[in-house]
Amino acid sequence: ETLALAHTDGALEFYNLSDGQLVHSLPDILAEKPVSLHYLPDGEFLLAGLHVGLLNIISAQAMEVPVFSIFGDYGYPVDNLAILPDGPGVAGTGNDQGLAVWNLADLENPRLSYYLPGSEGIYGAIGMAASPDSRWVAASSWDGTLLWELDGEEAPQGFKMLWGELEGFDP
């Protein structure tokens, strides 16, 4: 029922979808340029990936003072995020096409499960999605599609590069 919008100046706004009215605004809450914004499945919290490589957890209860915590370190890829629907986590990737997976089972103590560096020569993450069973994560890039098979807390052995030409598509 509520839409959250992140602005490049770090502001976060909440709008009521039934009438389009602004419910609440949090100026400078993100402190940095956001590149992705997702509700967690319970709808109570938002994840904001910031350009500097930080991931913020923010309370989605716009009428209350938000819970605000930052985890991860500078440099982890969070340009694109995919909520893992069948597990308490989120996967993130960035321009280096590395993969980071965080465990969010305890939001007060989130932890980085693992980080896999990207491969040289693969650039330009565009989007990311997880399969409904959280077994697969795919990221599209200008160079093709990357696919990781996740196995719980164990880091994948790497990624599969998928590339195929589509009718009428000029790579």
XYZ file of N, CA, C and O in Angstrom:
684
model
N 0.809 -1.204 0.000
C 0.000 0.000 0.000
C 0.849 1.263 0.000
O 0.317 2.339 -0.180
N 2.144 1.131 0.225
C 3.021 2.280 0.277
C 4.183 2.090 -0.690
O 4.788 1.024 -0.749
N 4.472 3.128 -1.434
C 5.582 3.114 -2.375
C 6.719 3.943 -1.791
O 6.499 5.079 -1.353
N 7.911 3.383 -1.767
C 9.088 4.114 -1.303
C 9.885 4.569 -2.515
O 10.093 3.798 -3.457
N 10.326 5.811 -2.502
C 11.149 6.366 -3.572
C 12.439 6.908 -2.969
O 12.410 7.660 -2.000
N 13.563 6.517 -3.540
C 14.865 7.021 -3.101
C 15.344 8.040 -4.128
O 15.261 7.803 -5.331
N 15.832 9.160 -3.645
C 16.336 10.218 -4.516
C 17.855 10.228 -4.508
O 18.489 9.816 -3.537
N 18.443 10.728 -5.571
C 19.898 10.732 -5.685
C 20.571 11.611 -4.635
O 21.764 11.469 -4.397
N 19.836 12.491 -3.985
C 20.433 13.309 -2.923
C 20.389 12.608 -1.565
O 20.781 13.176 -0.554
N 19.915 11.347 -1.520
C 19.880 10.582 -0.273
C 18.559 10.653 0.469
O 18.411 10.077 1.538
N 17.567 11.345 -0.078
C 16.254 11.432 0.562
C 15.428 10.192 0.244
O 15.606 9.553 -0.797
N 14.520 9.852 1.161
C 13.607 8.735 0.985
C 12.206 9.257 1.231
O 11.958 9.945 2.227
N 11.287 8.965 0.308
C 9.903 9.412 0.439
C 8.965 8.221 0.366
O 9.238 7.259 -0.354
N 7.879 8.302 1.104
C 6.857 7.256 1.127
C 5.549 7.847 0.622
O 5.091 8.876 1.118
N 4.915 7.166 -0.360
C 3.661 7.619 -0.938
C 2.582 6.565 -0.728
O 2.834 5.370 -0.861
N 1.369 7.024 -0.441
C 0.213 6.156 -0.336
C -0.249 5.830 -1.747
O -0.540 6.730 -2.532
N -0.324 4.531 -2.077
C -0.699 4.150 -3.435
C -2.175 4.373 -3.747
O -2.553 4.514 -4.907
N -3.013 4.417 -2.731
C -4.444 4.586 -3.010
C -4.787 6.000 -3.470
O -5.683 6.183 -4.284
N -4.053 7.016 -2.972
C -4.371 8.387 -3.384
C -3.160 9.151 -3.925
O -3.288 10.296 -4.343
N -1.980 8.534 -3.917
C -0.785 9.174 -4.452
C -0.183 10.253 -3.580
O 0.740 10.942 -3.996
N -0.694 10.389 -2.368
C -0.220 11.450 -1.481
C 1.073 11.066 -0.776
O 1.268 9.910 -0.393
N 1.932 12.073 -0.578
C 3.154 11.884 0.193
C 2.782 11.652 1.648
O 2.057 12.448 2.250
N 3.247 10.532 2.217
C 2.954 10.196 3.612
C 4.046 10.728 4.527
O 3.772 11.279 5.582
N 5.301 10.545 4.099
C 6.416 10.925 4.959
C 7.662 11.102 4.105
O 7.833 10.412 3.102
N 8.541 12.001 4.529
C 9.786 12.229 3.829
C 10.937 12.185 4.827
O 10.824 12.719 5.935
N 12.011 11.525 4.447
C 13.196 11.424 5.292
C 14.387 11.996 4.515
O 15.087 11.279 3.810
N 14.635 13.302 4.637
C 15.744 13.892 3.893
C 17.084 13.373 4.412
O 17.263 13.184 5.611
N 17.988 13.115 3.507
C 19.369 12.708 3.839
C 19.481 11.416 4.636
O 20.530 11.141 5.209
N 18.437 10.608 4.703
C 18.506 9.369 5.496
C 19.517 8.389 4.907
O 20.162 7.643 5.628
N 19.681 8.399 3.597
C 20.591 7.453 2.969
C 22.030 7.955 2.947
O 22.957 7.179 2.822
N 22.224 9.242 3.055
C 23.533 9.884 3.153
C 24.383 9.767 1.888
O 25.342 10.484 1.740
N 24.050 8.891 0.993
C 24.806 8.702 -0.245
C 23.838 8.423 -1.385
O 22.658 8.165 -1.171
N 24.359 8.402 -2.595
C 23.542 8.141 -3.781
C 23.045 6.701 -3.789
O 23.833 5.766 -3.823
N 21.714 6.492 -3.751
C 21.173 5.126 -3.819
C 21.164 4.625 -5.256
O 20.965 5.401 -6.187
N 21.407 3.329 -5.423
C 21.345 2.731 -6.751
C 20.303 1.624 -6.824
O 19.955 1.180 -7.911
N 19.810 1.167 -5.675
C 18.756 0.159 -5.676
C 17.969 0.258 -4.378
O 18.487 0.688 -3.353
N 16.696 -0.113 -4.458
C 15.809 -0.034 -3.303
C 14.816 -1.180 -3.403
O 14.165 -1.353 -4.430
N 14.706 -1.980 -2.336
C 13.807 -3.137 -2.329
C 13.156 -3.291 -0.960
O 13.810 -3.119 0.066
N 11.876 -3.659 -0.962
C 11.230 -4.074 0.275
C 11.647 -5.511 0.577
O 11.739 -6.338 -0.330
N 11.869 -5.821 1.852
C 12.026 -7.210 2.251
C 10.653 -7.869 2.166
O 9.627 -7.187 2.203
N 10.592 -9.211 2.053
C 9.299 -9.878 1.853
C 8.234 -9.538 2.893
O 7.049 -9.511 2.571
N 8.629 -9.267 4.133
C 7.623 -8.950 5.153
C 7.055 -7.540 5.002
O 6.073 -7.195 5.645
N 7.661 -6.714 4.152
C 7.184 -5.362 3.920
C 7.508 -4.380 5.028
O 7.163 -3.212 4.941
N 8.172 -4.834 6.088
C 8.461 -3.956 7.220
C 9.778 -3.202 7.085
O 9.996 -2.213 7.771
N 10.653 -3.696 6.213
C 11.952 -3.065 6.050
C 12.290 -2.900 4.578
O 11.829 -3.660 3.730
N 13.115 -1.893 4.302
C 13.636 -1.632 2.973
C 15.132 -1.870 2.981
O 15.805 -1.631 3.982
N 15.642 -2.334 1.859
C 17.081 -2.409 1.650
C 17.437 -1.370 0.607
O 16.812 -1.304 -0.448
N 18.432 -0.570 0.914
C 18.916 0.429 -0.037
C 20.383 0.169 -0.315
O 21.201 0.184 0.605
N 20.702 -0.123 -1.563
C 22.092 -0.279 -1.974
C 22.630 1.076 -2.379
O 21.992 1.800 -3.141
N 23.775 1.432 -1.849
C 24.354 2.740 -2.125
C 25.555 2.615 -3.044
O 26.296 1.627 -2.997
N 25.754 3.621 -3.856
C 26.811 3.625 -4.851
C 28.199 3.408 -4.243
O 29.076 2.850 -4.886
N 28.393 3.804 -3.001
C 29.709 3.668 -2.369
C 29.977 2.256 -1.879
O 31.038 1.972 -1.359
N 29.020 1.349 -2.010
C 29.238 -0.042 -1.615
C 28.700 -0.372 -0.251
O 29.179 -1.290 0.399
N 27.714 0.346 0.222
C 27.084 0.048 1.507
C 25.643 -0.382 1.278
O 25.008 0.011 0.310
N 25.144 -1.183 2.198
C 23.762 -1.645 2.152
C 23.087 -1.184 3.430
O 23.567 -1.462 4.528
N 21.989 -0.440 3.305
C 21.266 0.089 4.458
C 19.978 -0.686 4.667
O 19.301 -1.035 3.711
N 19.633 -0.922 5.944
C 18.338 -1.491 6.312
C 17.552 -0.366 6.968
O 18.024 0.242 7.921
N 16.365 -0.093 6.443
C 15.575 1.034 6.918
C 14.170 0.557 7.225
O 13.572 -0.174 6.436
N 13.618 0.991 8.345
C 12.244 0.649 8.675
C 11.312 1.243 7.627
O 11.458 2.395 7.235
N 10.357 0.468 7.166
C 9.391 0.955 6.185
C 8.198 1.622 6.850
O 7.294 2.072 6.159
N 8.192 1.692 8.175
C 7.113 2.363 8.895
C 7.368 3.860 8.857
O 8.000 4.422 9.735
N 6.882 4.503 7.817
C 7.222 5.896 7.552
C 6.767 6.854 8.653
O 7.304 7.939 8.784
N 5.791 6.484 9.442
C 5.285 7.400 10.467
C 6.130 7.346 11.732
O 5.946 8.149 12.632
N 7.043 6.397 11.811
C 7.899 6.276 12.983
C 9.308 6.690 12.613
O 9.671 6.764 11.450
N 10.117 6.956 13.621
C 11.527 7.189 13.359
C 12.101 5.871 12.835
O 11.912 4.827 13.458
N 12.742 5.898 11.702
C 13.172 4.628 11.104
C 14.343 3.994 11.840
O 15.181 4.670 12.398
N 14.358 2.675 11.819
C 15.528 1.940 12.266
C 16.535 2.089 11.137
O 16.198 1.894 9.973
N 17.747 2.449 11.461
C 18.738 2.708 10.425
C 20.039 2.039 10.802
O 20.601 2.320 11.847
N 20.478 1.095 10.028
C 21.757 0.477 10.310
C 22.468 0.218 9.000
O 21.834 -0.007 7.973
N 23.765 0.294 9.043
C 24.580 0.082 7.850
C 25.444 -1.138 8.096
O 25.978 -1.317 9.183
N 25.572 -2.000 7.104
C 26.479 -3.125 7.244
C 27.188 -3.360 5.930
O 26.846 -2.765 4.918
N 28.174 -4.188 5.962
C 29.022 -4.369 4.793
C 30.165 -3.376 4.862
O 30.245 -2.540 5.755
N 31.063 -3.455 3.955
C 32.198 -2.556 3.899
C 32.213 -1.868 2.553
O 31.610 -2.319 1.596
N 32.931 -0.769 2.499
C 33.077 -0.078 1.225
C 33.670 -1.029 0.200
O 34.584 -1.786 0.493
N 33.136 -1.008 -0.987
C 33.676 -1.825 -2.052
C 32.847 -3.049 -2.392
O 33.002 -3.607 -3.459
N 31.958 -3.506 -1.493
C 31.111 -4.637 -1.866
C 30.099 -4.177 -2.893
O 29.603 -3.056 -2.832
N 29.753 -5.030 -3.831
C 28.877 -4.602 -4.917
C 27.421 -4.568 -4.497
O 26.873 -5.565 -4.076
N 26.813 -3.418 -4.590
C 25.391 -3.310 -4.270
C 24.651 -2.467 -5.308
O 23.609 -1.926 -5.032
N 25.216 -2.372 -6.514
C 24.526 -1.613 -7.552
C 23.207 -2.263 -7.930
O 22.265 -1.594 -8.313
N 23.138 -3.572 -7.835
C 21.907 -4.313 -8.103
C 21.697 -5.289 -6.966
O 22.642 -5.890 -6.475
N 20.452 -5.429 -6.540
C 20.121 -6.331 -5.446
C 19.044 -7.305 -5.887
O 18.186 -6.969 -6.700
N 19.083 -8.508 -5.321
C 18.022 -9.497 -5.525
C 17.705 -10.105 -4.169
O 18.582 -10.665 -3.513
N 16.471 -9.967 -3.732
C 16.026 -10.591 -2.490
C 15.942 -12.092 -2.741
O 15.382 -12.529 -3.752
N 16.501 -12.886 -1.841
C 16.420 -14.346 -1.960
C 15.115 -14.784 -1.299
O 15.017 -14.824 -0.074
N 14.083 -15.094 -2.080
C 12.749 -15.331 -1.529
C 12.636 -16.551 -0.632
O 11.789 -16.592 0.248
N 13.481 -17.552 -0.840
C 13.375 -18.784 -0.065
C 14.514 -18.894 0.952
O 14.963 -19.971 1.282
N 14.961 -17.772 1.424
C 16.042 -17.770 2.395
C 16.203 -16.376 2.959
O 15.820 -15.404 2.328
N 16.747 -16.284 4.134
C 16.838 -14.961 4.766
C 18.038 -14.183 4.245
O 19.023 -14.000 4.941
N 17.973 -13.756 3.006
C 19.141 -13.072 2.494
C 18.886 -12.220 1.284
O 17.782 -12.133 0.761
N 19.976 -11.596 0.855
C 19.963 -10.758 -0.323
C 21.292 -10.947 -1.037
O 22.326 -11.162 -0.410
N 21.236 -10.924 -2.361
C 22.443 -11.001 -3.175
C 22.633 -9.652 -3.848
O 21.665 -8.958 -4.160
N 23.888 -9.281 -4.049
C 24.186 -8.011 -4.690
C 25.328 -8.152 -5.667
O 26.211 -8.989 -5.489
N 25.278 -7.347 -6.707
C 26.372 -7.302 -7.670
C 26.593 -5.861 -8.082
O 25.773 -4.993 -7.815
N 27.722 -5.608 -8.701
C 28.056 -4.260 -9.126
C 28.772 -4.286 -10.452
O 28.773 -5.291 -11.162
N 29.401 -3.178 -10.802
C 30.053 -3.084 -12.101
C 31.195 -4.067 -12.281
O 31.553 -4.412 -13.395
N 31.807 -4.539 -11.193
C 32.879 -5.518 -11.339
C 32.330 -6.933 -11.525
O 33.081 -7.877 -11.705
N 31.016 -7.084 -11.482
C 30.303 -8.357 -11.612
C 30.683 -9.352 -10.527
O 30.512 -10.544 -10.695
N 31.175 -8.869 -9.402
C 31.356 -9.740 -8.246
C 29.993 -10.053 -7.649
O 28.993 -9.413 -7.978
N 29.940 -11.024 -6.774
C 28.679 -11.406 -6.132
C 28.876 -11.399 -4.626
O 29.801 -12.020 -4.109
N 28.018 -10.681 -3.924
C 28.006 -10.685 -2.470
C 26.657 -11.238 -2.028
O 25.627 -10.934 -2.625
N 26.665 -12.079 -0.990
C 25.425 -12.607 -0.419
C 25.455 -12.322 1.073
O 26.424 -12.654 1.756
N 24.388 -11.664 1.557
C 24.260 -11.349 2.966
C 23.157 -12.190 3.587
O 22.121 -12.419 2.966
N 23.352 -12.624 4.824
C 22.346 -13.337 5.594
C 21.613 -12.305 6.452
O 22.232 -11.597 7.239
N 20.298 -12.232 6.304
C 19.486 -11.253 7.026
C 18.557 -11.915 8.035
O 17.548 -11.338 8.417
N 18.888 -13.128 8.489
C 18.026 -13.814 9.448
C 17.865 -12.986 10.719
O 16.793 -12.957 11.319
N 18.920 -12.299 11.141
C 18.886 -11.421 12.302
C 19.212 -10.017 11.817
O 20.375 -9.687 11.587
N 18.182 -9.181 11.637
C 18.398 -7.858 11.073
C 19.266 -6.971 11.963
O 19.854 -6.008 11.492
N 19.328 -7.287 13.256
C 20.193 -6.497 14.131
C 21.655 -6.896 13.983
O 22.548 -6.146 14.347
N 21.902 -8.089 13.455
C 23.258 -8.578 13.237
C 23.398 -9.217 11.859
O 23.718 -10.390 11.743
N 23.143 -8.436 10.801
C 23.289 -9.011 9.464
C 24.756 -9.316 9.206
O 25.644 -8.685 9.770
N 24.992 -10.310 8.355
C 26.393 -10.639 8.093
C 26.585 -11.004 6.629
O 25.679 -11.518 5.971
N 27.782 -10.709 6.158
C 28.158 -11.071 4.815
C 28.460 -12.557 4.807
O 29.338 -13.020 5.531
N 27.707 -13.329 4.029
C 27.959 -14.768 3.940
C 29.197 -15.041 3.107
O 30.038 -15.842 3.479
N 29.302 -14.374 1.967
C 30.490 -14.520 1.135
C 30.498 -13.463 0.044
O 29.489 -12.826 -0.249
N 31.672 -13.276 -0.509
C 31.869 -12.374 -1.630
C 32.751 -13.063 -2.662
O 33.804 -13.601 -2.323
N 32.289 -13.104 -3.889
C 33.078 -13.647 -4.989
C 33.482 -12.503 -5.901
O 32.622 -11.790 -6.411
N 34.773 -12.282 -6.098
C 35.194 -11.214 -7.011
C 34.715 -11.491 -8.425
O 34.503 -12.635 -8.814
N 34.555 -10.431 -9.196
C 34.147 -10.569 -10.585
C 35.319 -10.952 -11.465
O 36.442 -11.141 -10.995
N 35.048 -11.071 -12.728
C 36.077 -11.415 -13.705
C 36.432 -10.190 -14.528
O 35.556 -9.405 -14.898
N 37.699 -10.048 -14.826
C 38.144 -8.921 -15.623
C 37.516 -8.991 -17.007
O 37.367 -10.060 -17.596
N 37.128 -7.853 -17.524
C 36.568 -7.799 -18.872
C 35.064 -7.971 -18.937
O 34.495 -7.973 -20.009
N 34.406 -8.134 -17.784
C 32.942 -8.220 -17.760
C 32.440 -6.996 -17.003
O 32.747 -6.809 -15.835
N 31.696 -6.143 -17.686
C 31.328 -4.865 -17.100
C 29.843 -4.573 -17.267
O 29.180 -5.173 -18.089
N 29.387 -3.600 -16.514
C 28.089 -3.000 -16.754
C 26.890 -3.777 -16.280
O 26.034 -4.123 -17.070
N 26.790 -4.049 -14.966
C 25.601 -4.716 -14.446
C 24.377 -3.852 -14.718
O 24.397 -2.653 -14.502
N 23.328 -4.489 -15.216
C 22.109 -3.765 -15.561
C 20.967 -4.140 -14.622
O 20.217 -3.294 -14.171
N 20.823 -5.417 -14.310
C 19.739 -5.871 -13.462
C 20.079 -7.195 -12.827
O 21.047 -7.853 -13.201
N 19.271 -7.604 -11.849
C 19.545 -8.831 -11.106
C 18.237 -9.411 -10.602
O 17.318 -8.677 -10.252
N 18.155 -10.745 -10.561
C 16.959 -11.419 -10.051
C 17.345 -12.769 -9.474
O 18.351 -13.362 -9.869
N 16.532 -13.250 -8.531
C 16.730 -14.571 -7.926
C 15.556 -15.456 -8.304
O 14.431 -14.985 -8.487
N 15.815 -16.763 -8.413
C 14.737 -17.707 -8.687
C 13.855 -17.831 -7.439
O 14.300 -17.542 -6.325
N 12.605 -18.264 -7.586
C 11.696 -18.372 -6.434
C 12.217 -19.282 -5.318
O 11.876 -19.081 -4.158
N 13.050 -20.285 -5.669
C 13.584 -21.171 -4.638
C 14.946 -20.709 -4.118
O 15.588 -21.401 -3.342
N 15.397 -19.538 -4.562
C 16.672 -18.934 -4.144
C 17.883 -19.760 -4.540
O 18.977 -19.535 -4.037
N 17.722 -20.697 -5.437
C 18.853 -21.532 -5.853
C 19.720 -20.833 -6.902
O 20.915 -21.077 -6.981
N 19.112 -20.010 -7.727
C 19.827 -19.351 -8.813
C 19.708 -17.844 -8.689
O 18.654 -17.317 -8.333
N 20.795 -17.155 -9.022
C 20.788 -15.703 -9.133
C 21.363 -15.362 -10.497
O 22.405 -15.897 -10.895
N 20.675 -14.506 -11.228
C 21.140 -14.086 -12.548
C 21.326 -12.582 -12.552
O 20.568 -11.849 -11.914
N 22.361 -12.136 -13.237
C 22.603 -10.708 -13.419
C 22.841 -10.456 -14.894
O 23.614 -11.171 -15.536
N 22.155 -9.472 -15.421
C 22.383 -9.119 -16.814
C 23.470 -8.053 -16.881
O 23.635 -7.256 -15.970
N 24.223 -8.087 -17.956
C 25.269 -7.090 -18.157
C 25.365 -6.786 -19.643
O 24.730 -7.450 -20.457
N 26.173 -5.815 -19.984
C 26.364 -5.494 -21.391
C 27.099 -6.625 -22.105
O 27.081 -6.697 -23.321
N 27.746 -7.502 -21.344
C 28.531 -8.578 -21.934
C 27.793 -9.914 -21.998
O 28.336 -10.893 -22.464
N 26.590 -9.979 -21.484
C 25.848 -11.239 -21.474
C 25.092 -11.375 -20.170
O 24.825 -10.406 -19.479
N 24.764 -12.572 -19.805
C 24.052 -12.846 -18.562
C 24.903 -13.756 -17.692
O 25.404 -14.775 -18.158
N 25.069 -13.376 -16.439
C 25.819 -14.175 -15.477
C 24.838 -14.966 -14.646
O 23.781 -14.464 -14.271
N 25.178 -16.211 -14.349
C 24.290 -17.076 -13.582
C 25.097 -17.783 -12.499
O 26.124 -18.390 -12.777
N 24.635 -17.646 -11.245
C 25.275 -18.313 -10.121
C 24.303 -19.326 -9.541
O 23.116 -19.045 -9.389
N 24.792 -20.498 -9.182
C 23.984 -21.476 -8.461
C 24.378 -21.391 -6.999
O 25.532 -21.626 -6.637
N 23.417 -21.005 -6.148
C 23.680 -20.829 -4.729
C 23.415 -22.126 -3.986
O 22.517 -22.877 -4.322
N 24.205 -22.351 -2.947
C 24.064 -23.555 -2.137
C 24.167 -23.163 -0.670
O 25.187 -23.392 -0.030
N 23.123 -22.523 -0.168
C 23.103 -22.121 1.231
C 24.220 -21.152 1.568
O 24.406 -20.151 0.909
N 24.986 -21.475 2.591
C 26.048 -20.597 3.072
C 27.372 -20.828 2.360
O 28.344 -20.135 2.623
N 27.424 -21.822 1.488
C 28.660 -22.098 0.763
C 28.751 -21.224 -0.482
O 27.793 -21.118 -1.243
N 29.909 -20.635 -0.691
C 30.101 -19.790 -1.863
C 30.102 -20.639 -3.130
O 30.683 -21.721 -3.150
N 29.454 -20.181 -4.185
C 29.498 -20.908 -5.454
C 30.932 -20.972 -5.975
O 31.780 -20.178 -5.597
N 31.190 -21.902 -6.848
C 32.529 -22.062 -7.409
C 32.820 -21.046 -8.511
O 33.887 -21.056 -9.082
N 31.915 -20.199 -8.799
C 32.071 -19.208 -9.858
C 30.726 -18.989 -10.524
O 29.694 -19.288 -9.953
N 30.740 -18.466 -11.692
C 29.490 -18.202 -12.396
C 29.540 -18.833 -13.776
O 30.595 -19.212 -14.275
N 28.372 -18.954 -14.361
C 28.266 -19.406 -15.743
C 27.935 -18.175 -16.576
O 27.072 -17.385 -16.206
N 28.624 -18.010 -17.654
C 28.340 -16.898 -18.561
C 27.412 -17.402 -19.644
O 27.729 -18.379 -20.331
N 26.245 -16.809 -19.742
C 25.263 -17.196 -20.758
C 25.220 -16.107 -21.812
O 25.130 -14.929 -21.492
N 25.307 -16.481 -23.049
C 25.241 -15.490 -24.110
C 24.609 -16.141 -25.307
O 25.050 -17.164 -25.784
N 23.563 -15.558 -25.770
C 22.908 -16.072 -26.958
C 22.322 -14.930 -27.722
O 21.941 -13.914 -27.157
N 22.286 -15.061 -29.005
C 21.726 -13.982 -29.807
C 20.241 -14.192 -29.962
O 19.770 -15.289 -30.216
N 19.522 -13.118 -29.773
C 18.066 -13.139 -29.943
C 17.719 -12.552 -31.309
O 18.407 -11.669 -31.798
N 16.666 -13.041 -31.880
C 16.194 -12.530 -33.158
C 15.989 -11.017 -33.069
O 15.296 -10.523 -32.179
N 16.640 -10.282 -33.931
C 16.465 -8.837 -33.960
C 17.264 -8.079 -32.908
O 17.104 -6.877 -32.759
N 18.130 -8.760 -32.170
C 18.908 -8.116 -31.109
C 20.345 -7.976 -31.566
O 20.973 -8.944 -31.976
N 20.861 -6.771 -31.536
C 22.249 -6.517 -31.926
C 23.072 -6.302 -30.656
O 22.929 -5.292 -29.993
N 23.945 -7.260 -30.313
C 24.705 -7.114 -29.074
C 25.641 -5.930 -29.117
O 26.074 -5.420 -28.139
